[in-house]
Tab-separated table of N, CA and C in Angstrom:
chain	number	residue	atom	x	y	z
A	117	MET	N	15.469	8.250	-7.264
A	117	MET	CA	16.297	7.096	-7.520
A	117	MET	C	17.370	7.510	-8.514
A	118	SER	N	18.512	7.758	-8.033
A	118	SER	CA	19.594	8.169	-8.909
A	118	SER	C	20.621	7.056	-9.016
A	119	GLY	N	21.598	7.246	-9.869
A	119	GLY	CA	22.659	6.267	-9.996
A	119	GLY	C	22.241	5.006	-10.708
A	120	GLY	N	21.295	5.097	-11.615
A	120	GLY	CA	20.895	3.938	-12.400
A	120	GLY	C	19.984	2.972	-11.683
A	121	ALA	N	19.293	3.415	-10.652
A	121	ALA	CA	18.366	2.529	-9.949
A	121	ALA	C	17.119	2.326	-10.797
A	122	GLU	N	16.559	1.139	-10.730
A	122	GLU	CA	15.378	0.806	-11.512
A	122	GLU	C	14.320	0.224	-10.581
A	123	LEU	N	13.100	0.736	-10.698
A	123	LEU	CA	11.995	0.242	-9.883
A	123	LEU	C	11.229	-0.780	-10.694
A	124	ILE	N	11.072	-1.981	-10.131
A	124	ILE	CA	10.359	-3.065	-10.799
A	124	ILE	C	9.093	-3.328	-10.003
A	125	CYS	N	7.914	-3.176	-10.635
A	125	CYS	CA	6.634	-3.378	-9.954
A	125	CYS	C	5.988	-4.667	-10.440
A	126	LEU	N	5.362	-5.381	-9.533
A	126	LEU	CA	4.658	-6.612	-9.847
A	126	LEU	C	3.221	-6.484	-9.390
A	127	GLN	N	2.275	-6.888	-10.226
A	127	GLN	CA	0.859	-6.881	-9.860
A	127	GLN	C	0.318	-8.278	-10.093
A	128	PHE	N	-0.344	-8.843	-9.104
A	128	PHE	CA	-0.874	-10.185	-9.184
A	128	PHE	C	-2.391	-10.143	-9.261
A	129	GLU	N	-3.008	-11.185	-9.807
A	129	GLU	CA	-4.457	-11.239	-9.949
A	129	GLU	C	-5.175	-11.151	-8.614
A	130	SER	N	-4.562	-11.607	-7.552
A	130	SER	CA	-5.199	-11.588	-6.238
A	130	SER	C	-5.295	-10.181	-5.659
A	131	GLY	N	-4.710	-9.193	-6.351
A	131	GLY	CA	-4.723	-7.832	-5.845
A	131	GLY	C	-3.452	-7.477	-5.100
A	132	PHE	N	-2.620	-8.482	-4.815
A	132	PHE	CA	-1.358	-8.240	-4.131
A	132	PHE	C	-0.391	-7.581	-5.097
A	133	SER	N	0.257	-6.551	-4.659
A	133	SER	CA	1.280	-5.934	-5.491
A	133	SER	C	2.535	-5.769	-4.653
A	134	ALA	N	3.642	-5.875	-5.290
A	134	ALA	CA	4.923	-5.743	-4.599
A	134	ALA	C	5.917	-5.146	-5.564
A	135	GLY	N	7.023	-4.772	-5.061
A	135	GLY	CA	8.044	-4.200	-5.926
A	135	GLY	C	9.419	-4.453	-5.372
A	136	ARG	N	10.382	-4.259	-6.248
A	136	ARG	CA	11.777	-4.374	-5.851
A	136	ARG	C	12.507	-3.177	-6.429
A	137	LEU	N	13.457	-2.691	-5.707
A	137	LEU	CA	14.301	-1.622	-6.193
A	137	LEU	C	15.641	-2.239	-6.533
A	138	GLN	N	16.018	-2.156	-7.805
A	138	GLN	CA	17.290	-2.739	-8.243
A	138	GLN	C	18.244	-1.582	-8.476
A	139	ASN	N	19.319	-1.552	-7.692
A	139	ASN	CA	20.267	-0.459	-7.853
A	139	ASN	C	21.304	-0.805	-8.910
A	140	GLY	N	22.197	0.102	-9.180
A	140	GLY	CA	23.187	-0.066	-10.228
A	140	GLY	C	24.149	-1.222	-10.012
A	141	THR	N	24.271	-1.718	-8.778
A	141	THR	CA	25.202	-2.806	-8.489
A	141	THR	C	24.557	-4.170	-8.676
A	142	GLY	N	23.278	-4.206	-9.051
A	142	GLY	CA	22.598	-5.477	-9.257
A	142	GLY	C	21.931	-6.024	-8.003
A	143	GLN	N	22.078	-5.335	-6.886
A	143	GLN	CA	21.428	-5.779	-5.656
A	143	GLN	C	19.968	-5.365	-5.686
A	144	GLU	N	19.101	-6.216	-5.154
A	144	GLU	CA	17.676	-5.915	-5.116
A	144	GLU	C	17.232	-5.700	-3.688
A	145	GLU	N	16.357	-4.737	-3.517
A	145	GLU	CA	15.831	-4.405	-2.206
A	145	GLU	C	14.306	-4.444	-2.289
A	146	ALA	N	13.656	-5.170	-1.393
A	146	ALA	CA	12.199	-5.297	-1.417
A	146	ALA	C	11.546	-3.987	-0.997
A	147	VAL	N	10.489	-3.625	-1.675
A	147	VAL	CA	9.705	-2.441	-1.346
A	147	VAL	C	8.298	-2.922	-1.050
A	148	LEU	N	7.914	-2.914	0.225
A	148	LEU	CA	6.602	-3.414	0.607
A	148	LEU	C	5.853	-2.354	1.402
A	149	LEU	N	4.883	-1.727	0.775
A	149	LEU	CA	4.006	-0.778	1.445
A	149	LEU	C	2.593	-1.335	1.382
A	150	THR	N	1.851	-1.186	2.461
A	150	THR	CA	0.458	-1.602	2.489
A	150	THR	C	-0.370	-0.398	2.892
A	151	LEU	N	-1.371	-0.077	2.070
A	151	LEU	CA	-2.257	1.043	2.352
A	151	LEU	C	-3.629	0.510	2.725
A	152	TYR	N	-4.099	0.864	3.924
A	152	TYR	CA	-5.448	0.540	4.379
A	152	TYR	C	-6.275	1.794	4.164
A	153	ALA	N	-7.247	1.724	3.255
A	153	ALA	CA	-7.975	2.935	2.885
A	153	ALA	C	-9.335	2.590	2.294
A	154	HIS	N	-10.186	3.618	2.186
A	154	HIS	CA	-11.474	3.495	1.508
A	154	HIS	C	-11.482	4.502	0.358
A	155	PRO	N	-11.936	4.100	-0.822
A	155	PRO	CA	-11.853	4.975	-1.993
A	155	PRO	C	-12.697	6.245	-1.905
A	156	PHE	N	-13.698	6.309	-1.027
A	156	PHE	CA	-14.530	7.507	-0.919
A	156	PHE	C	-13.949	8.555	0.021
A	157	SER	N	-12.931	8.197	0.788
A	157	SER	CA	-12.310	9.136	1.720
A	157	SER	C	-11.360	10.065	0.966
A	158	SER	N	-11.555	11.375	1.129
A	158	SER	CA	-10.680	12.322	0.433
A	158	SER	C	-9.239	12.216	0.923
A	159	TYR	N	-9.052	11.879	2.197
A	159	TYR	CA	-7.698	11.710	2.722
A	159	TYR	C	-7.012	10.518	2.053
A	160	CYS	N	-7.762	9.443	1.878
A	160	CYS	CA	-7.215	8.251	1.226
A	160	CYS	C	-6.937	8.518	-0.252
A	161	GLN	N	-7.807	9.286	-0.899
A	161	GLN	CA	-7.609	9.611	-2.307
A	161	GLN	C	-6.309	10.372	-2.523
A	162	LYS	N	-5.958	11.244	-1.598
A	162	LYS	CA	-4.709	12.006	-1.704
A	162	LYS	C	-3.500	11.086	-1.628
A	163	VAL	N	-3.551	10.127	-0.716
A	163	VAL	CA	-2.442	9.175	-0.586
A	163	VAL	C	-2.359	8.291	-1.825
A	164	LEU	N	-3.503	7.799	-2.303
A	164	LEU	CA	-3.528	6.973	-3.518
A	164	LEU	C	-2.961	7.728	-4.713
A	165	THR	N	-3.345	8.994	-4.851
A	165	THR	CA	-2.829	9.808	-5.956
A	165	THR	C	-1.311	9.923	-5.884
A	166	ALA	N	-0.786	10.190	-4.698
A	166	ALA	CA	0.665	10.321	-4.536
A	166	ALA	C	1.384	9.012	-4.869
A	167	LEU	N	0.838	7.894	-4.416
A	167	LEU	CA	1.470	6.598	-4.677
A	167	LEU	C	1.431	6.253	-6.167
A	168	TYR	N	0.274	6.468	-6.802
A	168	TYR	CA	0.155	6.153	-8.231
A	168	TYR	C	1.015	7.084	-9.081
A	169	GLU	N	1.007	8.372	-8.787
A	169	GLU	CA	1.770	9.331	-9.580
A	169	GLU	C	3.281	9.109	-9.467
A	170	SER	N	3.735	8.672	-8.293
A	170	SER	CA	5.173	8.441	-8.115
A	170	SER	C	5.595	7.052	-8.582
A	171	GLY	N	4.615	6.202	-8.904
A	171	GLY	CA	4.944	4.846	-9.350
A	171	GLY	C	5.416	3.954	-8.220
A	172	THR	N	5.081	4.298	-6.997
A	172	THR	CA	5.496	3.522	-5.830
A	172	THR	C	4.666	2.248	-5.732
A	173	PRO	N	5.304	1.090	-5.663
A	173	PRO	CA	4.545	-0.157	-5.522
A	173	PRO	C	3.956	-0.282	-4.120
A	174	PHE	N	2.706	-0.742	-4.039
A	174	PHE	CA	2.056	-0.895	-2.751
A	174	PHE	C	0.930	-1.905	-2.870
A	175	THR	N	0.490	-2.381	-1.716
A	175	THR	CA	-0.662	-3.268	-1.623
A	175	THR	C	-1.823	-2.442	-1.103
A	176	TYR	N	-2.964	-2.491	-1.783
A	176	TYR	CA	-4.142	-1.728	-1.394
A	176	TYR	C	-5.113	-2.644	-0.652
A	177	ARG	N	-5.415	-2.310	0.587
A	177	ARG	CA	-6.382	-3.073	1.390
A	177	ARG	C	-7.613	-2.206	1.560
A	178	LEU	N	-8.687	-2.582	0.909
A	178	LEU	CA	-9.942	-1.846	0.942
A	178	LEU	C	-10.613	-2.016	2.294
A	179	LEU	N	-10.972	-0.900	2.915
A	179	LEU	CA	-11.683	-0.929	4.190
A	179	LEU	C	-13.172	-0.787	3.914
A	180	GLY	N	-13.896	-1.849	4.137
A	180	GLY	CA	-15.327	-1.836	3.905
A	180	GLY	C	-15.929	-3.160	4.334
A	181	PRO	N	-17.250	-3.269	4.287
A	181	PRO	CA	-17.910	-4.494	4.739
A	181	PRO	C	-17.571	-5.717	3.888
A	182	GLU	N	-17.160	-5.502	2.652
A	182	GLU	CA	-16.822	-6.636	1.790
A	182	GLU	C	-15.438	-7.217	2.082
A	183	GLU	N	-14.643	-6.550	2.923
A	183	GLU	CA	-13.300	-7.012	3.289
A	183	GLU	C	-13.147	-7.009	4.817
A	184	PRO	N	-13.823	-7.897	5.550
A	184	PRO	CA	-13.757	-7.859	7.021
A	184	PRO	C	-12.361	-8.153	7.573
A	185	GLU	N	-11.584	-9.000	6.894
A	185	GLU	CA	-10.235	-9.292	7.409
A	185	GLU	C	-9.322	-8.079	7.302
A	186	ALA	N	-9.495	-7.251	6.273
A	186	ALA	CA	-8.715	-6.015	6.166
A	186	ALA	C	-9.086	-5.057	7.297
A	187	GLY	N	-10.372	-4.998	7.629
A	187	GLY	CA	-10.819	-4.153	8.729
A	187	GLY	C	-10.258	-4.600	10.069
A	188	ALA	N	-10.153	-5.894	10.269
A	188	ALA	CA	-9.587	-6.417	11.519
A	188	ALA	C	-8.096	-6.092	11.617
A	189	GLU	N	-7.377	-6.243	10.507
A	189	GLU	CA	-5.949	-5.892	10.499
A	189	GLU	C	-5.766	-4.413	10.774
A	190	TRP	N	-6.599	-3.581	10.145
A	190	TRP	CA	-6.535	-2.132	10.302
A	190	TRP	C	-6.787	-1.740	11.757
A	191	ALA	N	-7.794	-2.333	12.398
A	191	ALA	CA	-8.098	-2.031	13.796
A	191	ALA	C	-6.952	-2.441	14.711
A	192	ARG	N	-6.278	-3.539	14.384
A	192	ARG	CA	-5.140	-3.984	15.184
A	192	ARG	C	-3.967	-3.006	15.041
A	193	LEU	N	-3.765	-2.474	13.817
A	193	LEU	CA	-2.660	-1.552	13.570
A	193	LEU	C	-2.911	-0.161	14.145
A	194	TRP	N	-4.158	0.285	14.075
A	194	TRP	CA	-4.499	1.643	14.493
A	194	TRP	C	-5.818	1.610	15.248
A	195	PRO	N	-5.787	1.412	16.580
A	195	PRO	CA	-7.010	1.259	17.378
A	195	PRO	C	-7.968	2.452	17.298
A	196	LEU	N	-7.474	3.629	16.941
A	196	LEU	CA	-8.354	4.793	16.816
A	196	LEU	C	-9.225	4.719	15.559
A	197	LYS	N	-8.898	3.805	14.671
A	197	LYS	CA	-9.641	3.561	13.437
A	197	LYS	C	-9.780	4.813	12.573
A	198	ARG	N	-8.666	5.492	12.384
A	198	ARG	CA	-8.612	6.637	11.469
A	198	ARG	C	-7.935	6.169	10.192
A	199	MET	N	-8.355	6.689	9.069
A	199	MET	CA	-7.729	6.279	7.825
A	199	MET	C	-7.249	7.486	7.060
A	200	PRO	N	-6.270	7.299	6.212
A	200	PRO	CA	-5.620	6.066	5.805
A	200	PRO	C	-4.496	5.662	6.757
A	201	VAL	N	-4.094	4.403	6.656
A	201	VAL	CA	-2.925	3.898	7.376
A	201	VAL	C	-1.997	3.303	6.329
A	202	LEU	N	-0.754	3.775	6.323
A	202	LEU	CA	0.259	3.271	5.411
A	202	LEU	C	1.308	2.534	6.226
A	203	VAL	N	1.479	1.261	5.954
A	203	VAL	CA	2.426	0.414	6.693
A	203	VAL	C	3.633	0.163	5.808
A	204	ASP	N	4.811	0.453	6.343
A	204	ASP	CA	6.067	0.224	5.629
A	204	ASP	C	6.687	-1.051	6.178
A	205	GLY	N	6.774	-2.079	5.355
A	205	GLY	CA	7.330	-3.355	5.795
A	205	GLY	C	6.218	-4.304	6.187
A	206	GLU	N	6.594	-5.336	6.906
A	206	GLU	CA	5.603	-6.360	7.244
A	206	GLU	C	5.050	-6.206	8.611
């Protein structure tokens, strides 16, 4: 992010996180990434590390029995049911 761009991250109690990229002209651009992952998967851990280290705002959807609606969304997005899945946009 060059030219005076500023990344603004928002974290909500519900677990939803979002961000906006504000460039030098004052215009804001929505940054919406959704990661479907399980914390015990080494592949998912690599993606989580990259997102956290770069400060990229994202929504984390835990894949497990305690989150059946996340699992249904994940299966709809990727029928092969391989993880992680990173969705850019809505």
